[in-house]
Amino acid sequence: MNRLLRPRPFQTAIRLMLICVFTVSASLGWTLTGWVPPAQSQLPSLPTATSNDPTKPPQEVTRSGDLEIAPVKSPLDGKQLFEVASPTIWNRDNVPEGTIPVEVRAQEITDRLWRVVNRAFQAKTKPTVAVEIATLNNRLILQLSDDQSSRPIRLVTVTEPDADYHSETLDQLAQEWQGIVQAEMVRLKQLSSVDVLRQRLGQSLQILLGLLVASFAIWFLQRLLTRRQKRLEARYQQELAAITKAEKARKATDEIAQSDITAGKGAEAKQVVDLRSQFLVTMHHHFSVKGRLEFDKFLKWGLFWLFILSWYIGIYAILSRIPVLMRWSNYVLATPLEIILVWFSISLAIRISKSLIDWFIDTWKVNPYLPLGEVQRIALRTRTISGALKGLSTFILVVIGILLTLGLFNIPTSSILAVGTVFGLAISFGSQSLIKDLVNGCLILIEDQYAVGDVIQIGNKSGLVENLNLRVTQLRNGEGQLITIPNSNITDVSNLTRLWSRIDFSIVVAYENDPKQVLDILKEVSQQLFREPEWRDRLPEPPEVLGIDDLSHTGMLMRVWIKTTPMEQWSVGREFRLRVRQAFEANNIQIGRPQWITYNAALAKSTLQN
């Protein structure tokens, strides 16, 4: 299979599969051979972020007046067995002599329970562990003994702070803890038996096999969606071209429809109405295809998160069934689950924000009654605006996700925000021109001053807009030069092709010509150009012969305004000038010229004398 077509979730599934196979194989080898890593009894708990303030207790320590309480957890699955109490330490940088912090005491008890767990898993014959209440230095203690060891393990000393916190006598509390620990030892013996281990390993392998099957099914569905998405993309582009063609036909028949209805030509008018209806149907179908395309993308996104959720649940189920790995199952339900929920929410918010932006942009640009030029301009603008808005919303949401993730590890986000603010201010002062470019670029797009494909003039620079983004505008002039202008330098701009263009045709004719004849010739040339199909599509309305605009020593200035579609003023203007030149020559119309008067003083004097 082509690696370029292989979805990322499939690669992730392979990695997770290898990790799980390795974990299950290692656990299987350890438990069936009776070998446990010798350092396992000293395995530390997962690191948890603590406050830098020494006056505050650690995360799992609860402060209740002059007492601090910490939980003692099972070495098997990390569940809480009971709670121990110690006098409050108000400053952990200055611990009073002879005082043990409550979290240290709880950790020591957990480590002693780990020694018992190691013995149980290492022994070929599983020992029976008994929990006894004894007295040491006139203090009640709990100790663990078995039939394979000659010396018991001292587990915990029942202290006065423990009794005060639980509101019981020392004997009552010792008996209560004895029952809890004894039940835990019975559970340990059951879980360390070979039959239970084999049964749970078999269940874990079944879960792993189910995960692999589910991953393959998800990968297969994603592959089908990818193929259908490619087909929908091709259909979407084809219908986009069909809509453009239908819009041109609709525009060409708008004026014909009005004249046909006025003249009573019902059949022709009905044909035009049918064409408009067909155009609307095409538009509706086009956006239904786009909706299906977006729905398929949403399904692929949902399958990706379903893949992650299935592996998360599967890994938790495997960890909670294998005794060697059970202690890590509670950690899987803690911070990792919160991280998954945070980024699932962020990912969902990103998709919703992008969908809302697309919906807003579509409602803006989708109007079948707008001219084709306006639709194209809006499409060009919305593409840039949509990309900028999506990038901004994604950036903000990702930053929020990062801050929430850091907060899960008790990392102070306020200081990070403060440093980021100072850093942002430093960057802003150092890049004021860049910020000005971006702001002015946004204003250009929002106000629709010009778009890609327009011919504009900025100062003494002019040309076709080839590229427009939030920072720069690039023009291609008549000599083929690419001119790049920062948006902050654009103050005055002349758009020569905004929706429509105009030819300001003016010509000076001699006084010997009949003005009415000249005007009639110009009207005839204009009407003939407007009637020809080759030029009719480029002229939204008939040319307007304004008349005599000026009288000077060179002659009479005749002016004609010709409205054209964008970018067509140059070709139409060249054709119109050629036809005017030919018509003037055919009708013997003289072009205006300067009139010179030569004054001879001697000749004038002799004329007066005669």
Coordinates of C-alpha atoms in Angstrom, one line a residue, residues 126-468:
K126 CA 2.3 -18.5 47.7
P127 CA 2.7 -17.6 51.4
T128 CA -0.2 -16.9 53.8
V129 CA 0.2 -13.4 55.2
A130 CA -1.2 -12.6 58.6
V131 CA -1.8 -9.2 60.0
E132 CA -1.1 -9.0 63.8
I133 CA -1.4 -6.3 66.4
A134 CA 1.7 -6.0 68.6
T135 CA 3.2 -3.6 71.1
L136 CA 6.6 -2.0 70.6
N137 CA 8.0 0.5 73.1
N138 CA 4.5 0.7 74.7
R139 CA 2.9 1.7 71.3
L140 CA 0.5 -0.3 69.2
I141 CA 1.8 -1.5 65.9
L142 CA 0.6 -3.6 63.0
Q143 CA 3.0 -6.2 61.7
L144 CA 2.9 -8.6 58.8
S145 CA 4.1 -12.2 59.1
D146 CA 4.0 -15.3 56.9
D147 CA 4.8 -18.9 57.1
Q148 CA 8.0 -18.5 55.1
S149 CA 9.7 -15.7 57.0
S150 CA 11.1 -15.8 60.5
R151 CA 10.9 -12.1 61.2
P152 CA 7.7 -10.1 60.7
I153 CA 7.6 -6.8 58.9
R154 CA 6.5 -3.8 60.9
L155 CA 3.9 -2.0 58.9
V156 CA 2.5 1.0 60.8
T157 CA 2.5 2.5 64.3
V158 CA -0.9 3.6 65.6
T159 CA -0.4 7.1 67.0
E160 CA -2.4 9.5 69.1
P161 CA -2.8 11.9 66.1
D162 CA -4.3 8.9 64.1
A163 CA -6.8 8.2 67.0
D164 CA -7.7 11.9 67.3
Y165 CA -8.4 12.3 63.6
H166 CA -10.5 9.1 63.4
S167 CA -12.2 9.8 66.8
E168 CA -11.5 6.3 68.0
T169 CA -9.3 4.7 70.7
L170 CA -6.0 3.3 69.7
D171 CA -7.2 -0.3 70.1
Q172 CA -10.3 0.3 68.0
L173 CA -8.3 2.0 65.3
A174 CA -5.7 -0.8 65.3
Q175 CA -8.4 -3.4 64.9
E176 CA -10.0 -1.5 62.1
W177 CA -6.7 -1.1 60.2
Q178 CA -5.9 -4.8 60.9
G179 CA -9.1 -5.9 59.1
I180 CA -8.4 -3.6 56.1
V181 CA -4.9 -4.8 55.6
Q182 CA -5.9 -8.5 56.2
A183 CA -8.5 -8.2 53.4
E184 CA -5.8 -6.7 51.1
M185 CA -3.5 -9.5 51.9
V186 CA -6.2 -12.1 51.0
R187 CA -6.8 -10.3 47.7
L188 CA -3.0 -10.3 47.1
K189 CA -2.8 -14.0 47.5
Q190 CA -5.7 -14.6 45.2
L191 CA -4.2 -12.4 42.5
S192 CA -0.8 -13.9 42.7
S193 CA -2.1 -17.4 42.0
V194 CA -1.1 -18.9 38.7
D195 CA -4.7 -19.7 37.6
V196 CA -5.9 -16.2 38.2
L197 CA -2.8 -14.8 36.4
R198 CA -3.4 -17.0 33.4
Q199 CA -7.1 -16.1 33.3
R200 CA -6.4 -12.4 33.5
L201 CA -3.7 -12.5 30.9
G202 CA -6.1 -14.4 28.6
Q203 CA -8.6 -11.6 29.1
S204 CA -6.0 -9.0 28.4
L205 CA -5.0 -10.7 25.2
Q206 CA -8.7 -10.8 24.2
I207 CA -9.0 -7.1 24.9
L208 CA -5.8 -6.5 22.8
L209 CA -7.2 -8.5 20.0
G210 CA -10.5 -6.6 20.2
L211 CA -8.5 -3.3 20.0
L212 CA -6.7 -4.5 16.9
V213 CA -9.9 -5.5 15.2
A214 CA -11.5 -2.2 16.1
S215 CA -8.5 -0.3 14.9
F216 CA -8.6 -2.1 11.6
A217 CA -12.3 -1.3 11.2
I218 CA -11.7 2.4 12.0
W219 CA -8.8 2.5 9.5
F220 CA -10.9 0.8 6.9
L221 CA -13.8 3.3 7.4
Q222 CA -11.4 6.2 7.2
R223 CA -10.0 4.8 4.0
L224 CA -13.5 4.6 2.5
L225 CA -14.3 8.1 3.7
T226 CA -11.0 9.4 2.1
R227 CA -11.9 7.9 -1.2
R228 CA -15.4 9.3 -1.1
Q229 CA -14.0 12.7 -0.1
K230 CA -11.8 12.7 -3.2
R231 CA -14.8 11.9 -5.4
L232 CA -16.8 14.7 -3.7
E233 CA -13.9 17.1 -4.1
A234 CA -13.9 16.4 -7.9
R235 CA -17.6 16.8 -8.1
Y236 CA -17.5 20.0 -6.1
Q237 CA -15.0 21.5 -8.5
Q238 CA -17.0 20.4 -11.5
E239 CA -20.2 21.9 -10.1
L240 CA -18.3 25.1 -9.3
A241 CA -17.4 25.4 -13.0
A242 CA -21.0 24.6 -14.0
I243 CA -22.2 27.4 -11.7
T244 CA -19.8 29.9 -13.2
K245 CA -21.1 28.9 -16.7
A246 CA -24.7 29.1 -15.6
E247 CA -24.1 32.5 -14.1
K248 CA -22.7 33.8 -17.4
A249 CA -25.8 32.5 -19.3
R250 CA -28.1 34.0 -16.7
K251 CA -26.4 37.3 -16.9
A252 CA -26.6 37.3 -20.7
T253 CA -30.3 36.7 -20.7
D254 CA -31.3 39.1 -17.9
E255 CA -31.9 42.0 -20.3
I256 CA -33.5 39.7 -22.9
A257 CA -36.0 38.4 -20.4
Q258 CA -37.1 41.9 -19.5
S259 CA -37.6 42.9 -23.1
D260 CA -39.4 39.6 -24.0
I261 CA -41.8 40.0 -21.1
T262 CA -42.5 43.6 -22.1
A263 CA -43.0 42.6 -25.8
G264 CA -45.4 39.7 -24.8
K265 CA -43.1 36.9 -25.9
G266 CA -44.2 34.4 -23.3
A267 CA -42.3 31.4 -24.7
E268 CA -38.9 33.2 -24.7
A269 CA -39.6 34.7 -21.3
K270 CA -40.5 31.3 -19.9
Q271 CA -37.3 29.9 -21.3
V272 CA -35.3 32.5 -19.5
V273 CA -37.2 31.9 -16.2
D274 CA -36.5 28.1 -16.6
L275 CA -32.8 29.0 -17.1
R276 CA -32.9 31.0 -13.8
S277 CA -34.6 28.1 -12.0
Q278 CA -32.0 25.7 -13.3
F279 CA -29.3 28.0 -12.0
L280 CA -30.8 28.0 -8.6
V281 CA -31.1 24.2 -8.6
T282 CA -27.5 23.9 -9.5
M283 CA -26.5 26.3 -6.7
H284 CA -28.5 24.3 -4.2
H285 CA -27.1 20.9 -5.3
H286 CA -23.6 22.4 -5.3
F287 CA -23.9 23.4 -1.6
S288 CA -25.5 20.1 -0.7
V289 CA -22.3 18.4 -2.1
K290 CA -20.2 20.7 0.0
G291 CA -22.4 19.8 3.1
R292 CA -21.7 16.1 2.4
L293 CA -18.0 16.8 2.1
E294 CA -18.0 18.6 5.4
F295 CA -20.0 15.8 7.0
D296 CA -17.4 13.3 5.8
K297 CA -14.6 15.3 7.3
F298 CA -16.5 15.4 10.6
L299 CA -16.9 11.6 10.4
K300 CA -13.2 11.2 9.9
W301 CA -12.5 13.5 12.8
G302 CA -15.0 11.4 15.0
L303 CA -13.4 8.2 13.9
F304 CA -10.0 9.5 14.9
W305 CA -11.2 10.3 18.4
L306 CA -13.0 7.0 18.6
F307 CA -9.7 5.3 17.9
I308 CA -8.0 7.2 20.7
L309 CA -10.9 6.5 23.1
S310 CA -11.0 2.8 22.3
W311 CA -7.3 2.4 22.9
Y312 CA -7.5 4.5 26.1
I313 CA -10.3 2.3 27.5
G314 CA -8.5 -0.9 26.3
I315 CA -5.2 0.1 27.9
Y316 CA -7.0 0.9 31.1
A317 CA -8.8 -2.5 31.0
I318 CA -5.5 -4.3 30.5
L319 CA -3.7 -2.4 33.2
S320 CA -6.6 -3.1 35.7
R321 CA -6.4 -6.9 35.0
I322 CA -2.7 -7.6 35.2
P323 CA -1.6 -7.5 38.9
V324 CA 1.9 -6.2 38.1
L325 CA 0.4 -3.3 36.3
M326 CA -2.7 -2.6 38.4
R327 CA -1.1 0.2 40.4
W328 CA -0.9 2.3 37.2
S329 CA -4.5 2.0 36.3
N330 CA -5.6 4.8 38.6
Y331 CA -3.1 7.1 37.0
V332 CA -4.6 6.3 33.6
L333 CA -8.0 7.5 35.0
A334 CA -6.5 10.7 36.4
T335 CA -4.4 13.2 34.4
P336 CA -4.3 11.3 31.0
L337 CA -8.1 11.3 30.9
E338 CA -8.3 15.0 31.7
I339 CA -5.7 15.7 29.0
I340 CA -7.8 13.7 26.5
L341 CA -10.9 15.5 27.5
V342 CA -9.2 18.9 27.2
W343 CA -7.9 18.3 23.8
F344 CA -11.0 16.7 22.6
S345 CA -12.9 19.8 23.7
I346 CA -10.3 22.1 22.0
S347 CA -10.5 20.0 18.8
L348 CA -14.3 20.1 18.8
A349 CA -14.2 23.9 19.4
I350 CA -11.8 24.4 16.5
R351 CA -14.1 22.4 14.2
I352 CA -17.2 24.3 15.4
S353 CA -15.4 27.7 14.9
K354 CA -14.3 26.7 11.4
S355 CA -17.8 25.6 10.5
L356 CA -19.3 28.8 11.8
I357 CA -16.7 30.9 9.8
D358 CA -17.6 28.8 6.7
W359 CA -21.3 29.3 7.3
F360 CA -20.9 33.1 7.7
I361 CA -18.7 33.3 4.6
D362 CA -21.1 31.2 2.6
T363 CA -24.1 33.3 3.6
W364 CA -22.1 36.4 2.5
K365 CA -20.9 35.2 -0.9
V366 CA -23.8 32.8 -1.9
N367 CA -26.3 35.1 -3.7
P368 CA -27.4 33.9 -7.2
Y369 CA -28.7 37.4 -8.0
L370 CA -25.4 39.1 -7.6
P371 CA -23.3 39.8 -10.8
L372 CA -20.7 37.3 -11.7
G373 CA -17.9 39.8 -11.1
E374 CA -19.2 40.6 -7.6
V375 CA -19.4 36.9 -6.8
Q376 CA -15.8 36.3 -8.0
R377 CA -14.6 39.3 -6.0
I378 CA -16.3 38.1 -2.8
A379 CA -14.9 34.6 -3.4
L380 CA -11.4 36.0 -3.6
R381 CA -11.9 38.2 -0.5
T382 CA -13.5 35.5 1.6
R383 CA -10.8 33.0 0.8
T384 CA -8.2 35.3 2.5
I385 CA -10.5 36.5 5.3
S386 CA -11.6 32.9 6.0
G387 CA -8.0 31.6 6.2
A388 CA -7.0 34.5 8.5
L389 CA -10.0 34.0 10.8
K390 CA -9.6 30.2 11.0
G391 CA -5.9 30.6 11.7
L392 CA -6.6 33.2 14.5
S393 CA -9.3 31.1 16.1
T394 CA -7.2 27.9 16.0
F395 CA -4.2 29.8 17.5
I396 CA -6.4 31.1 20.4
L397 CA -7.9 27.8 21.1
V398 CA -4.6 25.9 21.0
V399 CA -3.1 28.4 23.4
I400 CA -6.1 27.9 25.7
G401 CA -5.6 24.1 25.5
I402 CA -1.9 24.4 26.3
L403 CA -2.7 26.6 29.4
L404 CA -5.4 24.1 30.6
T405 CA -2.9 21.2 30.1
L406 CA -0.3 23.0 32.1
G407 CA -2.9 23.7 34.8
L408 CA -3.5 20.0 35.1
F409 CA 0.1 19.6 36.2
N410 CA -0.2 22.5 38.7
I411 CA 2.1 24.6 36.6
P412 CA 1.3 28.2 37.4
T413 CA -0.1 29.7 34.2
S414 CA -0.3 33.2 35.5
S415 CA 3.5 33.6 35.4
I416 CA 3.6 32.1 31.9
L417 CA 1.0 34.6 30.8
A418 CA 2.9 37.4 32.4
V419 CA 6.1 36.4 30.7
G420 CA 4.3 35.9 27.4
T421 CA 2.7 39.4 27.7
V422 CA 6.1 41.0 28.3
F423 CA 7.6 39.0 25.4
G424 CA 4.7 40.0 23.2
L425 CA 5.1 43.7 24.0
A426 CA 8.8 43.5 23.2
I427 CA 8.0 41.9 19.9
S428 CA 5.3 44.5 19.1
F429 CA 7.7 47.4 19.8
G430 CA 10.3 45.8 17.6
S431 CA 7.9 45.0 14.7
Q432 CA 5.6 48.0 14.6
S433 CA 5.7 48.1 10.8
L434 CA 4.7 44.5 10.6
I435 CA 1.7 45.1 12.8
K436 CA 0.8 48.1 10.7
D437 CA 1.0 46.0 7.6
L438 CA -1.3 43.4 9.1
V439 CA -3.9 45.9 10.3
N440 CA -3.9 47.8 7.0
G441 CA -4.2 44.4 5.1
C442 CA -7.3 43.5 7.2
L443 CA -8.9 46.9 6.4
I444 CA -8.1 46.4 2.6
L445 CA -9.9 43.0 2.6
I446 CA -12.8 44.1 4.8
E447 CA -13.4 47.3 2.8
D448 CA -12.9 45.6 -0.5
Q449 CA -10.5 48.3 -1.8
Y450 CA -9.2 45.8 -4.4
A451 CA -8.7 42.1 -4.9
V452 CA -6.6 39.6 -6.8
G453 CA -7.2 40.2 -10.5
D454 CA -7.8 43.9 -10.3
V455 CA -5.7 46.5 -12.0
I456 CA -4.9 49.3 -9.6
Q457 CA -2.6 52.3 -9.2
I458 CA -0.8 53.0 -6.0
G459 CA 1.1 56.3 -6.2
N460 CA 3.2 56.0 -9.3
K461 CA 3.0 52.2 -9.4
S462 CA 0.3 50.4 -11.3
G463 CA -0.4 46.9 -12.5
L464 CA -2.4 43.7 -12.1
V465 CA -2.8 42.5 -8.5
E466 CA -1.2 39.0 -8.6
N467 CA -1.1 38.3 -4.8
L468 CA -2.7 39.9 -1.8

